[in-house]
PDB file of C-alpha atoms in Angstrom:
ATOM      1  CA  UNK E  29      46.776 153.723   6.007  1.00 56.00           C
ATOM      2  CA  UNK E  30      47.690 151.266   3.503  1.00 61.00           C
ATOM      3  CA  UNK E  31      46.629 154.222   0.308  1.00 66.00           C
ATOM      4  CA  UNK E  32      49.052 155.710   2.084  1.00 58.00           C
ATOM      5  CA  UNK E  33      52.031 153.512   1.721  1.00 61.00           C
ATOM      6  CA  UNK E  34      50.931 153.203  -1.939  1.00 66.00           C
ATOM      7  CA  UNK E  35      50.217 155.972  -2.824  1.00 70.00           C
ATOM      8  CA  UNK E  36      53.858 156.985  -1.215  1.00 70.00           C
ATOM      9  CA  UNK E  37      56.665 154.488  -2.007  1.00 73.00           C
ATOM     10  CA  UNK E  38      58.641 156.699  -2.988  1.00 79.00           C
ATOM     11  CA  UNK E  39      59.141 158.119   0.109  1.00 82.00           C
ATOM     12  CA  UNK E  40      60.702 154.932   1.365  1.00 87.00           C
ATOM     13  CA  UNK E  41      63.775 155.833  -0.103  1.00 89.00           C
ATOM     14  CA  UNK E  42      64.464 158.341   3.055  1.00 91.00           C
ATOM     15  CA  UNK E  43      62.964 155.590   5.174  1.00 91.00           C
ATOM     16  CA  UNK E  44      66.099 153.149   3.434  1.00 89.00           C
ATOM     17  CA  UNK E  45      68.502 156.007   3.892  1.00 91.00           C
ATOM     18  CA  UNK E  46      67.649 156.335   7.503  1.00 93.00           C
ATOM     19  CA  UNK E  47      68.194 152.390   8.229  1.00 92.00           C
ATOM     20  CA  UNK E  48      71.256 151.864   6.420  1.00 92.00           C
ATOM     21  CA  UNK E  49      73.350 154.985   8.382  1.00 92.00           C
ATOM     22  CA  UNK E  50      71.903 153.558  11.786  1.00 92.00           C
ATOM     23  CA  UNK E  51      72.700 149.774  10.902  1.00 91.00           C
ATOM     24  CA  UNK E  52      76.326 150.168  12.039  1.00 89.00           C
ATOM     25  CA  UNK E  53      74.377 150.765  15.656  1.00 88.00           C
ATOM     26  CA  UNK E  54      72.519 147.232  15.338  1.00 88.00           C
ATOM     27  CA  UNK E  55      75.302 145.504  17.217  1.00 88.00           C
ATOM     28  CA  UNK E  56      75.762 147.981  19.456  1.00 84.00           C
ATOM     29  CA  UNK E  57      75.537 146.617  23.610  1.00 84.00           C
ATOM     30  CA  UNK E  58      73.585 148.599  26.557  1.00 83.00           C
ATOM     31  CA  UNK E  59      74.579 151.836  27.501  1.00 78.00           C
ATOM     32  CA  UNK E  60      75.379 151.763  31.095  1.00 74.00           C
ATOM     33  CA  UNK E  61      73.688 155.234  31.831  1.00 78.00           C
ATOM     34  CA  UNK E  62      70.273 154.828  31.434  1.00 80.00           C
ATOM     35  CA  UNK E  63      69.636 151.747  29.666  1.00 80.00           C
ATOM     36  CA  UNK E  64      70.504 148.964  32.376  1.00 79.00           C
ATOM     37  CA  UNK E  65      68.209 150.355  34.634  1.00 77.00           C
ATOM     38  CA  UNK E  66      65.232 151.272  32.193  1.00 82.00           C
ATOM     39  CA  UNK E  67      65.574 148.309  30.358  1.00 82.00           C
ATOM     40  CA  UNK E  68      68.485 145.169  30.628  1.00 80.00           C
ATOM     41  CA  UNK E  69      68.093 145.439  34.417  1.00 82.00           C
ATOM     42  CA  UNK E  70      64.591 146.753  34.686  1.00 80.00           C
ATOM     43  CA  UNK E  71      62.484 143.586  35.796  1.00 81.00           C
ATOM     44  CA  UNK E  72      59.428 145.766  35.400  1.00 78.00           C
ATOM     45  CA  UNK E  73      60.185 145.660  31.130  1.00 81.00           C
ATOM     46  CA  UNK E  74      61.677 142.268  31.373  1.00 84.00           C
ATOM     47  CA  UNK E  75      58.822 139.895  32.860  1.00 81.00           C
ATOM     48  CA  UNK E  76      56.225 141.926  31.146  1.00 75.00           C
ATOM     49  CA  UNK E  77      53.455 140.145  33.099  1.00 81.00           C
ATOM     50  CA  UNK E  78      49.851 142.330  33.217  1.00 86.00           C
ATOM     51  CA  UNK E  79      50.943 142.795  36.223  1.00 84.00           C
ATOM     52  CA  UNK E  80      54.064 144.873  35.236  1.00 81.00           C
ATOM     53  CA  UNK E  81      51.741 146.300  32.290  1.00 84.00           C
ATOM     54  CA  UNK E  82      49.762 147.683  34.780  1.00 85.00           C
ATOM     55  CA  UNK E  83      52.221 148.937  36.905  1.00 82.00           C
ATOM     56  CA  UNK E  84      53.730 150.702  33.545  1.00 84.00           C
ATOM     57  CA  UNK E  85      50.394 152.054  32.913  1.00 87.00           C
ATOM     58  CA  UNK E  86      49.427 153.014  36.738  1.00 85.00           C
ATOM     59  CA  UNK E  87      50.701 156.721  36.848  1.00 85.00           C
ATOM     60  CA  UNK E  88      50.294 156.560  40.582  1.00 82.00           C
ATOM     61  CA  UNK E  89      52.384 154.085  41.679  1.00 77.00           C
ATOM     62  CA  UNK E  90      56.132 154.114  42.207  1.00 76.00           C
ATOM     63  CA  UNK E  91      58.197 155.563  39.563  1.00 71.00           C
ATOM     64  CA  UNK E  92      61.809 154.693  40.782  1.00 71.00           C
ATOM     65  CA  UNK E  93      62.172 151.857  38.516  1.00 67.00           C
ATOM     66  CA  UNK E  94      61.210 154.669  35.343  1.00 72.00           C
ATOM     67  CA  UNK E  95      63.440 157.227  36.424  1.00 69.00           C
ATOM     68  CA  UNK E  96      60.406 159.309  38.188  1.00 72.00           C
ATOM     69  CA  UNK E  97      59.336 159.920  34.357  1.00 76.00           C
ATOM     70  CA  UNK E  98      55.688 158.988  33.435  1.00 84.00           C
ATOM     71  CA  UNK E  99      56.640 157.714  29.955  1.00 85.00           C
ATOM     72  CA  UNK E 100      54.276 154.332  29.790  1.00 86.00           C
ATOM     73  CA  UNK E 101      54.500 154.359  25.870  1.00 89.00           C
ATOM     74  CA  UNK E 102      58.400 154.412  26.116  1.00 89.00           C
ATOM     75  CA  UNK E 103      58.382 151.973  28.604  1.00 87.00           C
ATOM     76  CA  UNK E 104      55.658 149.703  26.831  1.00 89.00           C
ATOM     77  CA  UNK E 105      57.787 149.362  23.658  1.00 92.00           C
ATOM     78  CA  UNK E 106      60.763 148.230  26.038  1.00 90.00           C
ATOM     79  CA  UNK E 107      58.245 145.708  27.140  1.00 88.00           C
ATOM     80  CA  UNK E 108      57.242 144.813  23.770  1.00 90.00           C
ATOM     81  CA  UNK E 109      61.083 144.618  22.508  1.00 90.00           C
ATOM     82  CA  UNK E 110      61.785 141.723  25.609  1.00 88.00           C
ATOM     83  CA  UNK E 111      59.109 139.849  24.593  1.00 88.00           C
ATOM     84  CA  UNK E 112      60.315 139.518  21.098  1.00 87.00           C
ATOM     85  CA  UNK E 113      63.508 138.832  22.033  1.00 87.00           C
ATOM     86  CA  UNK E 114      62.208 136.150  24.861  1.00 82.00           C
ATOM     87  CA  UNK E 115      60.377 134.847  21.787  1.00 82.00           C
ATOM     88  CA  UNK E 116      62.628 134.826  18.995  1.00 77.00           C
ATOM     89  CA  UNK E 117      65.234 132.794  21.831  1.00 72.00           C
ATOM     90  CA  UNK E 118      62.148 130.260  22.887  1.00 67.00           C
ATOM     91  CA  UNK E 119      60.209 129.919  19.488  1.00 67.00           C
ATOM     92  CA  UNK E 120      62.753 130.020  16.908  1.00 64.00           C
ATOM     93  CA  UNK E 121      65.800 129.605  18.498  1.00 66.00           C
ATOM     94  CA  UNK E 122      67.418 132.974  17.566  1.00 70.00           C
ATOM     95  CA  UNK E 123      70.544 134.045  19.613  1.00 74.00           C
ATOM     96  CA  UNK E 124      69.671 137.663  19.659  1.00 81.00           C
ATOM     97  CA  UNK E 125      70.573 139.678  22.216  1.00 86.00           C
ATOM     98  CA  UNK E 126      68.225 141.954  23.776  1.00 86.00           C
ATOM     99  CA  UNK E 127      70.342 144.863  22.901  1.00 88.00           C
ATOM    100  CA  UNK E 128      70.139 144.226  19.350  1.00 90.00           C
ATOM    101  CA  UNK E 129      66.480 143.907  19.821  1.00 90.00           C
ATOM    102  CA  UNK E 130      66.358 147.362  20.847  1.00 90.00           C
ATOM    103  CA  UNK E 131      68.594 148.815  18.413  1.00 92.00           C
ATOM    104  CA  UNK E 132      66.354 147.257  15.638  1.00 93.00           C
ATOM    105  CA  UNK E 133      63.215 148.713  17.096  1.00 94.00           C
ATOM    106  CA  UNK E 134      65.057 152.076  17.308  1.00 94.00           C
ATOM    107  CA  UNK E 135      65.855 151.824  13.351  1.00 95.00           C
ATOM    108  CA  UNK E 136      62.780 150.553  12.611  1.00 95.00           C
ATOM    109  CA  UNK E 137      61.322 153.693  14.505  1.00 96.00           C
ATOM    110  CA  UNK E 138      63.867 156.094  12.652  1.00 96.00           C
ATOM    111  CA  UNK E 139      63.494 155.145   9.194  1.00 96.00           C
ATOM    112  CA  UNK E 140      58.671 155.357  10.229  1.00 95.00           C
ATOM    113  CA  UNK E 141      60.378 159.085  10.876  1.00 97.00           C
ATOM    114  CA  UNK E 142      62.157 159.576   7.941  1.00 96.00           C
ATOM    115  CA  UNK E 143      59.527 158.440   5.846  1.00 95.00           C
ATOM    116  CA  UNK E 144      56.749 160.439   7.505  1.00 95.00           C
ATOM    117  CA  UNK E 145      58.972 163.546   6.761  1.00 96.00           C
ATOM    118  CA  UNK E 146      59.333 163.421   2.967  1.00 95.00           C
ATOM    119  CA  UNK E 147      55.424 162.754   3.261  1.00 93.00           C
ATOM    120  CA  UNK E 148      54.634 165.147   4.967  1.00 94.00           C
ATOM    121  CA  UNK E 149      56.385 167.665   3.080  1.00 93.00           C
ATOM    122  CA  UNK E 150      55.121 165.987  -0.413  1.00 92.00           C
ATOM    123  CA  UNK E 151      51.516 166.752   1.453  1.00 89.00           C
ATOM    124  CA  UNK E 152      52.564 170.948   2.426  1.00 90.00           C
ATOM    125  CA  UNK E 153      54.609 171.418  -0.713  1.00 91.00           C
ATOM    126  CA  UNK E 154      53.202 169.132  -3.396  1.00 88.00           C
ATOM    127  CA  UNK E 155      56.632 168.496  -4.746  1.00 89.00           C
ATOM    128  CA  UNK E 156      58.100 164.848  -4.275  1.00 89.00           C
ATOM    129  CA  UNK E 157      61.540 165.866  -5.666  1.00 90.00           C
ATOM    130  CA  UNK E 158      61.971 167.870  -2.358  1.00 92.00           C
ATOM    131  CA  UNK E 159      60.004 166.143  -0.039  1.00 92.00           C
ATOM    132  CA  UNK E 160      62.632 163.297  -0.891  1.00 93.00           C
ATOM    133  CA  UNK E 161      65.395 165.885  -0.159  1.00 93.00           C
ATOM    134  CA  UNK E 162      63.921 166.655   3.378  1.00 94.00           C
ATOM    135  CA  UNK E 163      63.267 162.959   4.157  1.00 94.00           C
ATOM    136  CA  UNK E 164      66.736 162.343   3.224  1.00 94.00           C
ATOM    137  CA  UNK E 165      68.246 165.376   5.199  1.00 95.00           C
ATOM    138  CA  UNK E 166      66.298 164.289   7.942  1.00 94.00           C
ATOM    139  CA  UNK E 167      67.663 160.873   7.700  1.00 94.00           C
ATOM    140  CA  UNK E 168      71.439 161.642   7.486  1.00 94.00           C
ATOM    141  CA  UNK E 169      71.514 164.393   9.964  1.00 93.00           C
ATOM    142  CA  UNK E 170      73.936 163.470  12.265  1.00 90.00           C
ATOM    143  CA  UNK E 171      71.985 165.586  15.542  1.00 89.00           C
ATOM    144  CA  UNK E 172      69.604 162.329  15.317  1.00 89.00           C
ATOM    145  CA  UNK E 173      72.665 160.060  16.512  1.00 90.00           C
ATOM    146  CA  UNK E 174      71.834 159.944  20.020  1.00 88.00           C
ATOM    147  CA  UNK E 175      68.656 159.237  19.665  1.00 90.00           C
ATOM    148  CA  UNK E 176      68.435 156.276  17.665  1.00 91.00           C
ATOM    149  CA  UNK E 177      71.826 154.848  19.225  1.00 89.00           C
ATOM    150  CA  UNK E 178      70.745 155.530  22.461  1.00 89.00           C
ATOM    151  CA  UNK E 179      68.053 153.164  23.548  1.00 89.00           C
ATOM    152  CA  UNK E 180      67.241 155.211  26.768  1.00 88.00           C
ATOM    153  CA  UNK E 181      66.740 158.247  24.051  1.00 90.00           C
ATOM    154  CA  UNK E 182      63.246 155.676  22.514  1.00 92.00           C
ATOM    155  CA  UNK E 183      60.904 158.571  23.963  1.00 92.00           C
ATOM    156  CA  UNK E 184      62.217 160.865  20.964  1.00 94.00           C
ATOM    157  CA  UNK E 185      61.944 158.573  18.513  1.00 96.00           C
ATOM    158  CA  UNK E 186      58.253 157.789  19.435  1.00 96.00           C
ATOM    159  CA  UNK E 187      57.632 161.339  20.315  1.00 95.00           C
ATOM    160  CA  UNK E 188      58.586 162.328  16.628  1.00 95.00           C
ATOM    161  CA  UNK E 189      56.474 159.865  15.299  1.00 96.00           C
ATOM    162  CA  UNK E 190      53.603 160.720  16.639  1.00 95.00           C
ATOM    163  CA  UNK E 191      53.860 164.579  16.167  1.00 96.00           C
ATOM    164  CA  UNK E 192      54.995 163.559  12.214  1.00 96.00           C
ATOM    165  CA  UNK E 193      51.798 161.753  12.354  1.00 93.00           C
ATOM    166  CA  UNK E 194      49.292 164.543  13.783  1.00 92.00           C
ATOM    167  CA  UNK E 195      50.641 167.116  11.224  1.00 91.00           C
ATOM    168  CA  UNK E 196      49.542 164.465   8.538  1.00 90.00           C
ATOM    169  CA  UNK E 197      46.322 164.047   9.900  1.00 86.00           C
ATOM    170  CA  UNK E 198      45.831 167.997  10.573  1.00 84.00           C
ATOM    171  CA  UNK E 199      46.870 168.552   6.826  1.00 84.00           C
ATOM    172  CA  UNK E 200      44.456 165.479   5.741  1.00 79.00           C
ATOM    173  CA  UNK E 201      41.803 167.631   8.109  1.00 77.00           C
ATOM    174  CA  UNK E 202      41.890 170.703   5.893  1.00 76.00           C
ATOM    175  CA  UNK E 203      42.665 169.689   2.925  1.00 76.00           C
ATOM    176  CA  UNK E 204      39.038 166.755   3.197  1.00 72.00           C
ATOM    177  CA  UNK E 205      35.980 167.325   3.195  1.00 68.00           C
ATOM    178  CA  UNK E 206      32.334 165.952   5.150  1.00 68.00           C
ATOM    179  CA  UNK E 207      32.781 163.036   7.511  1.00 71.00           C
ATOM    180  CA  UNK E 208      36.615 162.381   6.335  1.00 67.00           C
ATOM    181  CA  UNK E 209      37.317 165.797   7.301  1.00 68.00           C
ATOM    182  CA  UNK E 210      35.604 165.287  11.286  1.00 68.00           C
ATOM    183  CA  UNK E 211      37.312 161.819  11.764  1.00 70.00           C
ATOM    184  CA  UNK E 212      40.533 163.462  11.042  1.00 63.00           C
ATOM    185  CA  UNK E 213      39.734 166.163  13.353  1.00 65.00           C
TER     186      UNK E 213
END
């Protein structure tokens, strides 16, 4: 992983794109569609106890409090985002709000997108001038907005991520050779 980031700094400039046209949304507040009840209001994401971990995890219990939607890893990084933010208000005294918490994470998450694109393409094409192009497409496209404004709209954020990420490791599968090649598999 860390070859990686090496061996593709350049591709952060997508990642920098991505972050600076989605930093206007840091200060953003809660939506009051979705994202009082998933997360501001959600006690579930707030206490974070292992209790409430496991009851994020369980897929058989109740799912009122989710929206009916088995999304654990969504609702896991909501959990993750109140602790930091219960943190950064008991440990260092930081007067975040919760919201901006969230909106960071969702940048954060963006700009791991936008940055996995231009690699991605760098790894399919070979050419970094337009792999930087595509990252940086990807990162001002406007049809993103809602999902990295939106903090109910996390799941498509991490959901991008992840396929971004098995595309790299399929390429990295087929393009290695003995063991490398079945632990990418």
């Amino acid at each position: 992983m860390l070859s990686l980031l090496k061996r593709s700094a350049w591709a952060w400039g997508p990642a920098l794109l991505a972050a600076l046209a989605f930093s206007a949304a840091l200060p953003g507040g809660f939506l009051m569609i979705d994202d009082d009840w998933l997360v501001s209001e959600n006690p579930w994401v707030l206490q974070a106890s292992w209790e409430d971990i496991r009851h994020i995890l369980d897929p058989l219990t109740t799912r009122l409090e989710f929206g009916k939607g088995y999304l654990p890893l969504r609702d896991l990084s909501y959990s993750l985002d109140a602790w930091i933010w219960r943190s950064g208000q008991a440990l260092l005294g930081l007067g975040w709000s919760l919201s901006l918490v969230c909106h960071l994470t969702q940048t954060v998450l963006y700009a791991l997108d936008a940055f996995l694109v231009a690699v991605l393409v760098t790894r399919l094409t070979g050419r970094r001038a337009w792999a930087f192009l595509a990252g940086a497409v990807f990162a001002l496209h406007p049809i993103h907005a809602e999902a990295v404004c939106w903090i109910s709209s996390r799941k498509d954020l991490l959901g991008t991520a992840f396929v971004l990420a098995s595309a790299l490791a399929w390429r990295g599968h087929w393009v290695a050779g003995g063991l490398r090649q079945v632990l990418l598999y």
